[in-house]
Amino acid sequence: MKFLFLLLTLAACSGKKEAKNELKLSLGNEISTIDPAACFDQVCQGIVNNLYESLYEYEYLKRPYQLRPLLAAEMPLIENNGLKVTIKLKENIPYHPQPFLSGNRVMKAADVINAIKRQAFIGTKGQGWWLFEKKIVGLDEWRVKVGTDLEAFFKEPVAGLQSPDHHTLVFLLTKPFPQLAYGLAMNFASPIPEEAIRELKNDLGHVEVGTGAFRMVSYNPNAEVTMDRFENYKSSTYPTVGDRVANEMNLLGDAGLKLPFLDRVVHVVQKEQQTSWLNFMANKLDILVLSKDYYQAALDESGNLKPELATKKMQLQIAPTLIYWWLAFNMKDPVVGNNLKLRQAIAHGVDVEKFIKLFTSNVGQKANSIYPPGIPGYNPSAELPYKYDLDKAKKLLAEAGYPNGKGLSELTFDVRGSSTLNRQIAEFVVQEIGVLGIKAKTNANTFPVFLERSRRGELQFWHGGWILDYPDAENILQLLATSSFPPGPNSTMYTNKKVDSLFEKIRYMEEGPEKHAFMAQVEQEVNRDLPWVMLYYTRNYVLSQQRVMNYRYSDIVTNYLKYVKLQPAQ
């Protein structure tokens, strides 16, 4: 049935003329899903968050990041010592046309409740359940009572999710939840009509039912996705305020104007950076985030555009990100998880500076903490308890019971995706620990398979990383909490009672010295137990064609396409 609806949608658009105002982009991997409840990786978010919308979004032109209402009419009203949150919603926000929706179907508060219930509903396998678990009155009990019964999904109410009218949403919380507005800025809370859930039997992996600035007109998750302007888009207008950088980049010329500006956006799956580079240089792509293989081709020794690119008036942005990387261990694995000395040996046996030079051309910033720069509580003076030292690594390996690797079974390092870069990273790590006598093999995966295996807790040793969902330590520490075991995001299956206790305090605290002190205590525990070996924080070099306007790179503002504009052809 889901493919029938997709085909009907495509058939309805088949008569559309080729768009002239068309932005062309590439994707580095296949698209795992377009269900907002299940989308939890950078590839699918770049699609989903331009089809669907959340209650809040980040200011496009301000740093540090700030929230502003999107589908909400205003910021949350917090009462009863943080236990009651009321949100007014905008009126007359239409959904994209679908055969199962009436022609005038608009967003209602009940649709947002559906989205949150879908996260709790076991049949959805929602990737955002960790956001709401144990936070909303009655939701956990509802999850157990309803199980996988879709009829019960609709019939059974949740005491802590109320809609007194179509444009008012009330949350009753079990504890104060300062990050709720951040959570409601994510795709997990994108409203979903009851009609869609019923008709699609709760399977939205291939059919979109959004309110976003763009609607899907063709979808091949392994090859190409085309989205067209949603003519009835009403949720937002171009920002009227920005920071110093926004003014320097002349990004406020369209302040207050109706969105979106583009007629069409085409995403093409191109796993190899060489393909994307050649297409960008041939003017067949409009925006390109450079990989390390092409820094030398695009940049001079000072990090500026080479003359041959500058003469074409290509544009360069050097952008900090909320992305960082580490090596991860499965703490339930009988080999690596049960032997701290072995993990310490690996931590001392991998040359992180060499890694950064090889795979980021020294653009990446060497990590000094389990927390990244840009979040409150990050300590720039923090130090990790390990560094590259082969003699110490060999000593630790002997103390682990495996002198020169003797007696140690072969480890498996899972490759994060099928690109050349992912394969090279895996081979590098295997070679580095091979010097110690540790034998390891690489296990190839497509990116969706890698994600699925991580969600099932099936990995032993791998290249881990995180894109912060919001700039708060709680969003990082949930990766290490027992309550986030797979299918949640704690793919290492690390557990530590003190960390869990501190996490439960941190997640409900406002920013301040006490919270930051607790963060430091967590870091001490994690560094002692070593589920992660920290690598680096990402910075991106981003190229765009001369015709691209209103573009400011961000790894957290994934719904940016509505702001982008193209210069008219000369």
Coordinates of C-alpha atoms in Angstrom, one line a residue:
M1 CA 0.0 0.0 0.0
K2 CA 2.8 2.4 0.8
F3 CA 4.2 2.1 -2.7
L4 CA 0.8 2.7 -4.2
F5 CA 0.5 6.0 -2.4
L6 CA 4.0 7.0 -3.6
L7 CA 3.1 6.1 -7.2
L8 CA -0.1 8.0 -7.0
T9 CA 1.8 11.1 -5.7
L10 CA 4.4 10.8 -8.5
A11 CA 1.7 10.3 -11.1
A12 CA 0.0 13.5 -10.0
C13 CA 3.3 15.4 -10.6
S14 CA 4.3 13.7 -13.8
G15 CA 3.0 16.6 -15.9
K16 CA 5.2 19.2 -14.1
K17 CA 7.7 21.0 -16.4
E18 CA 11.4 20.9 -15.7
A19 CA 12.2 23.3 -12.9
K20 CA 14.6 26.1 -13.8
N21 CA 15.1 27.3 -10.2
E22 CA 16.6 24.0 -9.2
L23 CA 19.2 23.3 -6.5
K24 CA 21.4 20.3 -7.0
L25 CA 22.9 18.4 -4.1
S26 CA 24.6 15.1 -3.3
L27 CA 24.1 12.5 -0.6
G28 CA 27.1 10.5 0.7
N29 CA 25.0 7.4 1.5
E30 CA 21.7 5.7 0.8
I31 CA 18.6 7.1 2.6
S32 CA 17.7 4.8 5.5
T33 CA 14.1 6.1 5.9
I34 CA 11.9 9.2 5.5
D35 CA 9.8 8.4 8.6
P36 CA 10.5 11.3 11.0
A37 CA 10.0 8.9 13.9
A38 CA 12.8 6.6 12.7
C39 CA 15.2 9.1 11.0
F40 CA 18.3 9.5 13.2
D41 CA 21.2 10.1 10.8
Q42 CA 22.6 13.1 8.9
V43 CA 21.6 11.7 5.5
C44 CA 17.9 11.1 6.1
Q45 CA 17.6 14.3 8.3
G46 CA 18.7 16.4 5.3
I47 CA 15.6 15.0 3.5
V48 CA 13.1 14.6 6.3
N49 CA 13.5 18.0 7.9
N50 CA 12.7 19.8 4.6
L51 CA 9.5 17.7 4.1
Y52 CA 8.3 17.7 7.7
E53 CA 8.4 20.4 10.4
S54 CA 8.8 20.5 14.1
L55 CA 7.3 22.9 16.7
Y56 CA 10.5 24.8 17.0
E57 CA 13.6 25.5 14.9
Y58 CA 17.0 27.1 15.3
E59 CA 17.5 30.7 14.2
Y60 CA 19.2 30.3 10.9
L61 CA 21.4 33.4 11.1
K62 CA 22.3 33.4 14.8
R63 CA 25.2 31.8 16.7
P64 CA 25.2 30.6 19.4
Y65 CA 22.1 28.7 18.4
Q66 CA 18.8 29.9 19.6
L67 CA 15.3 28.4 19.2
R68 CA 12.4 30.2 17.6
P69 CA 8.7 29.0 17.0
L70 CA 8.0 27.1 13.8
L71 CA 4.7 25.2 14.0
A72 CA 4.3 26.6 17.5
A73 CA 2.9 30.1 17.8
E74 CA 5.1 31.0 20.7
M75 CA 7.7 29.7 23.1
P76 CA 6.5 27.3 25.8
L77 CA 4.6 28.5 28.9
I78 CA 6.2 26.7 31.8
E79 CA 4.1 26.4 35.0
N80 CA 3.8 24.3 38.2
N81 CA 7.5 24.3 38.9
G82 CA 8.3 23.0 35.5
L83 CA 5.8 20.2 35.5
K84 CA 3.2 21.7 33.2
V85 CA 4.1 23.0 29.7
T86 CA 1.6 24.7 27.5
I87 CA 2.3 25.4 23.8
K88 CA 0.0 27.3 21.4
L89 CA 0.2 26.2 17.8
K90 CA -0.2 28.2 14.6
E91 CA -3.5 27.9 12.8
N92 CA -4.3 26.8 9.3
I93 CA -1.0 25.1 8.6
P94 CA -1.7 22.7 5.6
Y95 CA -0.3 19.3 5.0
H96 CA 1.1 18.2 1.6
P97 CA -1.6 16.6 -0.6
Q98 CA -2.0 12.9 -0.2
P99 CA -4.8 10.6 -1.5
F100 CA -5.7 9.7 2.1
L101 CA -6.0 13.3 3.3
S102 CA -8.9 15.6 2.7
G103 CA -8.0 18.6 0.5
N104 CA -8.1 21.1 3.4
R105 CA -6.4 19.0 6.1
V106 CA -4.5 21.3 8.5
M107 CA -2.3 20.6 11.5
K108 CA -4.0 19.9 14.8
A109 CA -2.6 19.5 18.3
A110 CA -3.7 15.9 18.2
D111 CA -1.2 15.3 15.3
V112 CA 1.7 16.3 17.6
I113 CA 0.4 13.9 20.2
N114 CA 0.3 11.2 17.6
A115 CA 4.0 11.9 16.8
I116 CA 5.0 11.5 20.5
K117 CA 2.8 8.4 20.9
R118 CA 4.6 6.9 17.8
Q119 CA 7.9 7.3 19.7
A120 CA 6.4 5.4 22.6
F121 CA 4.6 2.8 20.4
I122 CA 6.7 -0.4 20.3
G123 CA 5.6 -1.1 16.7
T124 CA 7.2 2.1 15.4
K125 CA 10.7 1.4 16.7
G126 CA 11.1 5.1 17.2
Q127 CA 14.6 6.4 17.5
G128 CA 13.4 9.3 19.7
W129 CA 11.8 7.4 22.5
W130 CA 14.8 8.3 24.7
L131 CA 13.6 12.0 24.5
F132 CA 10.3 11.3 26.2
E133 CA 10.8 8.1 28.2
K134 CA 10.0 8.6 31.9
K135 CA 9.3 12.3 31.3
I136 CA 5.6 12.5 30.4
V137 CA 2.8 11.5 32.9
G138 CA 1.3 8.1 31.8
L139 CA 3.4 7.7 28.6
D140 CA 5.5 4.8 29.8
E141 CA 2.4 3.0 31.2
W142 CA 0.6 3.6 27.9
R143 CA 3.6 2.1 26.0
V144 CA 3.3 -1.2 28.0
K145 CA -0.5 -1.3 27.9
V146 CA -0.8 -0.7 24.1
G147 CA 2.1 -2.8 23.0
T148 CA 1.9 -3.2 19.2
D149 CA -1.9 -2.8 19.0
L150 CA -2.6 -0.1 16.5
E151 CA -6.3 0.3 17.5
A152 CA -5.3 0.7 21.1
F153 CA -2.8 3.4 19.9
F154 CA -5.8 5.6 19.0
K155 CA -8.2 4.5 21.7
E156 CA -6.0 4.7 24.8
P157 CA -5.3 8.3 26.0
V158 CA -2.1 9.5 27.6
A159 CA -2.8 11.6 30.7
G160 CA 0.3 13.8 30.2
L161 CA -0.5 14.7 26.6
Q162 CA -3.6 16.9 26.2
S163 CA -5.2 19.0 23.5
P164 CA -7.9 21.2 25.0
D165 CA -8.5 22.6 21.5
H166 CA -7.0 22.1 18.1
H167 CA -4.3 24.7 18.6
T168 CA -3.3 24.1 22.2
L169 CA -0.9 21.4 23.4
V170 CA -0.4 20.6 27.1
F171 CA 2.4 18.5 28.5
L172 CA 2.2 17.2 32.1
L173 CA 5.7 16.1 33.1
T174 CA 6.9 13.7 35.8
K175 CA 10.0 15.9 36.4
P176 CA 11.1 19.3 35.0
F177 CA 12.5 18.8 31.5
P178 CA 14.5 21.9 30.5
Q179 CA 15.4 20.3 27.1
L180 CA 11.8 19.8 26.0
A181 CA 11.8 22.7 23.6
Y182 CA 15.0 21.3 22.1
G183 CA 13.3 17.9 21.7
L184 CA 10.4 19.6 20.0
A185 CA 12.8 21.1 17.5
M186 CA 13.6 17.6 16.2
N187 CA 11.9 15.6 13.6
F188 CA 10.8 13.0 16.2
A189 CA 7.9 15.4 17.2
S190 CA 6.8 16.3 13.6
P191 CA 3.0 16.1 13.6
I192 CA 1.4 13.1 11.9
P193 CA -2.3 12.9 11.0
E194 CA -4.3 9.9 12.3
E195 CA -5.5 9.2 8.7
A196 CA -1.9 8.6 7.6
I197 CA -1.1 6.3 10.4
R198 CA -4.2 4.2 9.7
E199 CA -3.9 4.1 6.0
L200 CA -0.2 3.3 6.0
K201 CA -0.5 1.0 9.0
N202 CA 2.1 3.1 10.8
D203 CA 4.7 2.6 8.1
L204 CA 5.9 6.0 6.9
G205 CA 9.3 4.8 5.7
H206 CA 8.5 5.6 2.0
V207 CA 5.6 8.1 2.1
E208 CA 5.8 11.6 3.5
V209 CA 2.9 13.5 5.1
G210 CA 4.6 16.8 6.0
T211 CA 3.9 20.5 6.3
G212 CA 7.4 21.6 5.2
A213 CA 8.5 24.0 2.5
F214 CA 9.1 21.1 0.1
R215 CA 7.1 18.1 -0.9
M216 CA 8.3 14.8 -2.3
V217 CA 7.8 14.1 -6.0
S218 CA 10.1 11.2 -6.5
Y219 CA 11.9 8.9 -4.1
N220 CA 14.6 6.3 -4.8
P221 CA 16.5 5.9 -1.6
N222 CA 19.5 4.3 -3.3
A223 CA 19.8 6.8 -6.2
E224 CA 17.9 10.1 -6.3
V225 CA 15.2 12.2 -4.4
T226 CA 13.4 15.1 -5.9
M227 CA 11.4 17.7 -3.9
D228 CA 9.3 20.6 -5.2
R229 CA 8.2 23.8 -3.6
F230 CA 5.1 23.4 -1.5
E231 CA 3.0 26.3 -2.9
N232 CA 0.8 26.5 0.2
Y233 CA 3.7 26.8 2.6
K234 CA 2.8 29.1 5.5
S235 CA 4.9 28.2 8.6
S236 CA 7.7 30.7 8.4
T237 CA 9.3 33.6 6.6
Y238 CA 12.9 34.6 6.0
P239 CA 14.7 35.7 9.2
T240 CA 14.8 39.4 10.0
V241 CA 17.7 39.3 12.4
G242 CA 21.2 37.8 12.4
D243 CA 24.6 37.9 14.1
R244 CA 27.7 39.7 12.9
V245 CA 28.7 37.0 10.5
A246 CA 25.2 37.0 8.9
N247 CA 25.6 40.7 8.3
E248 CA 29.1 40.4 6.9
M249 CA 27.9 37.7 4.5
N250 CA 25.0 39.9 3.4
L251 CA 22.4 37.3 4.4
L252 CA 19.6 39.6 5.4
G253 CA 18.6 41.1 2.1
D254 CA 15.5 38.9 1.9
A255 CA 14.4 39.6 5.5
G256 CA 10.7 38.9 6.1
L257 CA 10.0 37.4 2.6
K258 CA 7.8 34.4 1.9
L259 CA 9.5 31.0 1.7
P260 CA 10.7 28.9 0.0
F261 CA 12.6 30.6 -2.9
L262 CA 13.5 27.4 -4.8
D263 CA 11.2 25.6 -7.2
R264 CA 13.0 22.2 -6.9
V265 CA 15.7 20.4 -5.0
V266 CA 17.3 17.3 -6.3
H267 CA 19.5 15.0 -4.1
V268 CA 21.6 12.4 -5.9
V269 CA 23.3 9.6 -4.0
Q270 CA 27.0 9.8 -4.7
K271 CA 29.0 7.6 -2.3
E272 CA 32.4 8.6 -3.6
Q273 CA 33.7 12.1 -3.1
Q274 CA 35.4 12.0 -6.4
T275 CA 32.1 11.7 -8.2
S276 CA 30.7 14.7 -6.2
W277 CA 33.9 16.7 -6.8
L278 CA 33.8 16.2 -10.5
N279 CA 30.1 17.0 -10.7
F280 CA 30.6 20.2 -8.6
M281 CA 33.5 21.3 -10.9
A282 CA 31.2 20.6 -13.9
N283 CA 28.5 22.8 -12.3
K284 CA 26.2 19.8 -11.8
L285 CA 26.2 20.3 -8.0
D286 CA 25.6 23.5 -6.2
I287 CA 27.0 22.8 -2.7
L288 CA 29.8 20.5 -1.7
V289 CA 31.2 19.8 1.8
L290 CA 34.8 18.9 1.1
S291 CA 36.4 15.7 2.2
K292 CA 40.0 15.5 3.1
D293 CA 40.9 14.0 -0.3
Y294 CA 40.0 17.4 -2.0
Y295 CA 41.4 19.9 0.4
Q296 CA 44.6 20.2 -1.7
A297 CA 42.6 20.4 -4.9
A298 CA 40.5 23.3 -3.6
L299 CA 42.6 25.1 -1.1
D300 CA 46.0 26.8 -1.0
E301 CA 48.5 26.4 1.9
S302 CA 46.7 29.2 3.9
G303 CA 43.4 27.5 3.6
N304 CA 42.0 29.9 1.0
L305 CA 40.4 29.0 -2.3
K306 CA 42.9 28.3 -5.0
P307 CA 42.9 30.9 -7.8
E308 CA 41.3 28.7 -10.4
L309 CA 38.3 28.2 -8.2
A310 CA 38.2 31.8 -7.0
T311 CA 38.2 33.1 -10.6
K312 CA 35.0 31.1 -11.1
K313 CA 33.6 33.0 -8.1
M314 CA 33.0 29.9 -6.1
Q315 CA 32.3 30.5 -2.5
L316 CA 34.0 29.0 0.6
Q317 CA 32.8 28.7 4.2
I318 CA 34.9 27.4 7.0
A319 CA 32.3 26.2 9.5
P320 CA 32.6 24.8 13.1
T321 CA 30.2 21.9 13.7
L322 CA 28.6 20.0 16.5
I323 CA 30.0 16.8 15.2
Y324 CA 32.8 14.7 16.8
W325 CA 34.3 11.3 16.6
W326 CA 35.8 8.4 18.6
L327 CA 36.6 4.7 18.6
A328 CA 33.9 2.7 20.3
F329 CA 33.8 -0.6 22.1
N330 CA 30.9 -2.9 22.8
M331 CA 31.1 -3.1 26.6
K332 CA 29.1 -6.4 26.6
D333 CA 31.5 -8.1 24.3
P334 CA 33.3 -10.9 26.1
V335 CA 36.7 -9.9 24.6
V336 CA 36.9 -6.0 24.4
G337 CA 34.2 -5.3 26.9
N338 CA 35.5 -7.4 29.7
N339 CA 39.1 -6.2 29.5
L340 CA 39.9 -2.6 30.5
K341 CA 43.7 -3.1 29.9
L342 CA 43.0 -4.2 26.4
R343 CA 40.9 -1.1 25.7
Q344 CA 43.7 1.0 27.3
A345 CA 46.3 -0.6 25.1
I346 CA 44.3 0.3 22.0
A347 CA 43.8 3.8 23.3
H348 CA 47.6 4.3 23.6
G349 CA 48.3 2.4 20.3
V350 CA 46.4 4.6 17.9
D351 CA 48.2 7.7 16.6
V352 CA 45.3 10.2 16.7
E353 CA 47.4 13.1 15.3
K354 CA 48.3 10.9 12.3
F355 CA 44.6 10.0 12.0
I356 CA 43.7 13.7 11.9
K357 CA 46.4 14.5 9.4
L358 CA 45.5 11.6 7.1
F359 CA 41.7 11.9 7.2
T360 CA 41.1 15.6 7.8
S361 CA 44.3 17.2 6.4
N362 CA 44.7 18.7 9.9
V363 CA 41.4 20.5 9.6
G364 CA 39.9 18.4 12.5
Q365 CA 40.6 19.6 16.0
K366 CA 42.1 16.9 18.3
A367 CA 39.6 16.0 21.0
N368 CA 40.6 16.8 24.6
S369 CA 37.3 15.8 26.2
I370 CA 34.2 13.6 25.8
Y371 CA 32.4 16.9 25.4
P372 CA 32.7 19.1 22.3
P373 CA 33.4 22.8 22.1
G374 CA 30.2 24.9 21.8
I375 CA 28.2 23.4 24.6
P376 CA 28.1 24.9 28.2
G377 CA 30.4 23.1 30.5
Y378 CA 33.0 22.1 28.0
N379 CA 36.5 22.6 29.5
P380 CA 39.1 23.7 27.0
S381 CA 41.8 22.7 29.5
A382 CA 40.6 19.2 30.0
E383 CA 43.0 16.3 29.2
L384 CA 42.4 12.7 28.2
P385 CA 44.1 10.0 30.3
Y386 CA 45.8 8.4 27.2
K387 CA 48.0 9.5 24.3
Y388 CA 49.9 7.7 21.6
D389 CA 52.7 5.7 23.3
L390 CA 53.6 2.3 21.7
D391 CA 55.8 1.2 24.7
K392 CA 53.0 1.9 27.1
A393 CA 50.4 0.3 24.8
K394 CA 52.5 -2.9 24.6
K395 CA 52.9 -3.0 28.4
L396 CA 49.1 -2.6 28.8
L397 CA 48.5 -5.4 26.3
A398 CA 50.7 -7.7 28.2
E399 CA 48.9 -6.8 31.5
A400 CA 45.7 -7.5 29.7
G401 CA 46.9 -11.1 29.3
Y402 CA 48.0 -10.9 25.7
P403 CA 51.7 -10.2 25.3
N404 CA 52.4 -9.1 21.8
G405 CA 48.8 -10.1 21.0
K406 CA 49.4 -13.8 21.8
G407 CA 46.2 -15.6 22.7
L408 CA 43.9 -12.8 21.7
S409 CA 41.2 -13.8 19.3
E410 CA 40.8 -11.7 16.1
L411 CA 38.8 -8.5 16.6
T412 CA 36.2 -7.2 14.2
F413 CA 36.2 -3.5 13.2
D414 CA 32.9 -2.6 11.6
V415 CA 33.1 -0.1 8.7
R416 CA 30.7 2.8 9.1
G417 CA 29.6 2.9 5.4
S418 CA 30.7 1.8 1.9
S419 CA 32.6 4.9 0.9
T420 CA 36.4 4.9 0.3
L421 CA 36.9 7.1 3.3
N422 CA 35.2 4.8 5.7
R423 CA 37.1 1.8 4.3
Q424 CA 40.4 3.7 4.7
I425 CA 39.6 4.7 8.3
A426 CA 38.9 1.0 9.1
E427 CA 42.1 -0.1 7.5
F428 CA 44.1 2.5 9.3
V429 CA 42.8 1.4 12.7
V430 CA 43.5 -2.2 12.0
Q431 CA 47.0 -1.4 10.9
E432 CA 47.7 0.7 14.0
I433 CA 46.7 -1.9 16.5
G434 CA 48.4 -4.5 14.3
V435 CA 51.7 -3.0 15.3
L436 CA 50.9 -4.1 18.9
G437 CA 50.2 -7.7 17.7
I438 CA 46.5 -7.3 17.8
K439 CA 44.9 -9.0 14.8
A440 CA 41.7 -7.5 13.5
K441 CA 39.6 -7.7 10.4
T442 CA 37.2 -5.1 8.9
N443 CA 33.6 -5.9 8.3
A444 CA 32.0 -4.0 5.4
N445 CA 28.6 -2.4 5.8
T446 CA 26.4 0.0 3.9
F447 CA 25.5 3.0 6.2
P448 CA 21.9 1.8 6.8
V449 CA 23.1 -1.7 7.7
F450 CA 25.8 -0.2 10.0
L451 CA 23.1 1.9 11.8
E452 CA 20.8 -1.1 12.1
R453 CA 23.5 -3.3 13.6
S454 CA 24.5 -0.6 16.0
R455 CA 20.8 -0.3 17.1
R456 CA 20.8 -4.0 17.8
G457 CA 24.0 -3.8 19.8
E458 CA 25.8 -6.2 17.3
L459 CA 29.1 -4.3 16.8
Q460 CA 32.3 -5.1 18.6
F461 CA 34.7 -2.3 17.8
W462 CA 34.0 0.6 15.4
H463 CA 34.4 4.3 14.4
G464 CA 31.7 6.1 16.5
G465 CA 30.5 9.6 16.2
W466 CA 27.7 12.0 17.1
I467 CA 26.0 15.0 15.6
L468 CA 24.5 16.8 18.6
D469 CA 20.7 17.1 18.4
Y470 CA 20.9 20.2 20.6
P471 CA 23.7 22.0 22.4
D472 CA 23.3 20.5 25.8
A473 CA 25.5 17.9 27.7
E474 CA 22.4 15.8 28.3
N475 CA 22.3 15.1 24.6
I476 CA 25.8 13.6 24.8
L477 CA 25.5 11.7 28.0
Q478 CA 22.4 9.8 27.0
L479 CA 24.8 8.0 24.6
L480 CA 26.4 6.5 27.8
A481 CA 23.3 6.0 29.9
T482 CA 22.0 2.5 30.7
S483 CA 18.5 3.7 29.9
S484 CA 19.5 4.3 26.3
F485 CA 20.6 0.7 25.5
P486 CA 19.7 -0.4 22.0
P487 CA 17.5 0.2 20.2
G488 CA 18.4 3.5 21.9
P489 CA 21.6 5.4 21.1
N490 CA 23.9 3.7 23.7
S491 CA 25.3 1.3 21.1
T492 CA 28.4 0.6 23.3
M493 CA 26.0 -0.8 26.0
Y494 CA 28.2 1.0 28.6
T495 CA 26.7 1.0 32.1
N496 CA 27.9 2.7 35.2
K497 CA 25.7 3.3 38.2
K498 CA 27.4 6.6 39.2
V499 CA 27.2 7.9 35.6
D500 CA 23.5 6.9 35.5
S501 CA 22.9 8.7 38.8
L502 CA 24.7 11.9 37.6
F503 CA 23.0 11.8 34.3
E504 CA 19.6 11.7 35.9
K505 CA 20.6 14.9 37.8
I506 CA 22.2 16.7 34.8
R507 CA 19.3 16.1 32.4
Y508 CA 16.9 18.0 34.7
M509 CA 19.2 20.9 35.5
E510 CA 19.5 24.4 34.1
E511 CA 23.0 25.5 33.0
G512 CA 25.3 26.6 35.8
P513 CA 28.4 25.6 38.0
E514 CA 26.7 22.7 39.7
K515 CA 25.7 21.1 36.5
H516 CA 29.1 21.6 35.0
A517 CA 30.7 20.0 38.1
F518 CA 28.5 17.0 37.7
M519 CA 29.6 16.8 34.0
A520 CA 33.2 16.7 35.1
Q521 CA 32.5 13.8 37.4
V522 CA 30.9 11.9 34.6
E523 CA 33.9 12.5 32.4
Q524 CA 36.2 11.1 35.1
E525 CA 34.1 7.9 35.2
V526 CA 34.0 7.5 31.4
N527 CA 37.7 8.1 31.0
R528 CA 38.4 5.5 33.7
D529 CA 36.1 2.9 32.1
L530 CA 37.0 3.7 28.5
P531 CA 34.0 2.8 26.3
W532 CA 35.3 5.6 23.9
V533 CA 38.7 6.5 22.7
M534 CA 38.3 10.2 21.6
L535 CA 39.6 11.3 18.2
Y536 CA 38.6 14.8 17.0
Y537 CA 36.0 17.5 16.6
T538 CA 34.9 18.2 13.0
R539 CA 35.3 21.5 11.1
N540 CA 34.0 21.7 7.6
Y541 CA 35.2 23.4 4.4
V542 CA 32.1 24.0 2.3
L543 CA 32.0 25.1 -1.3
S544 CA 29.1 26.6 -3.2
Q545 CA 28.6 27.9 -6.7
Q546 CA 28.4 31.6 -7.4
R547 CA 24.7 31.4 -8.0
V548 CA 23.9 30.1 -4.5
M549 CA 22.6 32.9 -2.2
N550 CA 21.4 33.0 1.4
Y551 CA 23.4 29.9 2.3
R552 CA 25.0 29.5 5.7
Y553 CA 26.3 26.1 6.6
S554 CA 25.1 24.4 9.8
D555 CA 25.1 20.8 10.8
I556 CA 22.2 21.4 13.1
V557 CA 20.0 23.6 10.9
T558 CA 19.0 20.8 8.6
N559 CA 15.9 22.5 7.2
Y560 CA 18.0 25.2 5.6
L561 CA 16.7 24.6 2.0
K562 CA 13.8 26.9 2.4
Y563 CA 16.2 29.9 2.9
V564 CA 18.4 29.2 -0.1
K565 CA 18.0 31.3 -3.2
L566 CA 19.6 31.1 -6.7
Q567 CA 20.7 34.0 -8.7
P568 CA 18.8 34.3 -12.0
A569 CA 20.6 33.0 -15.0
Q570 CA 22.5 35.7 -16.9

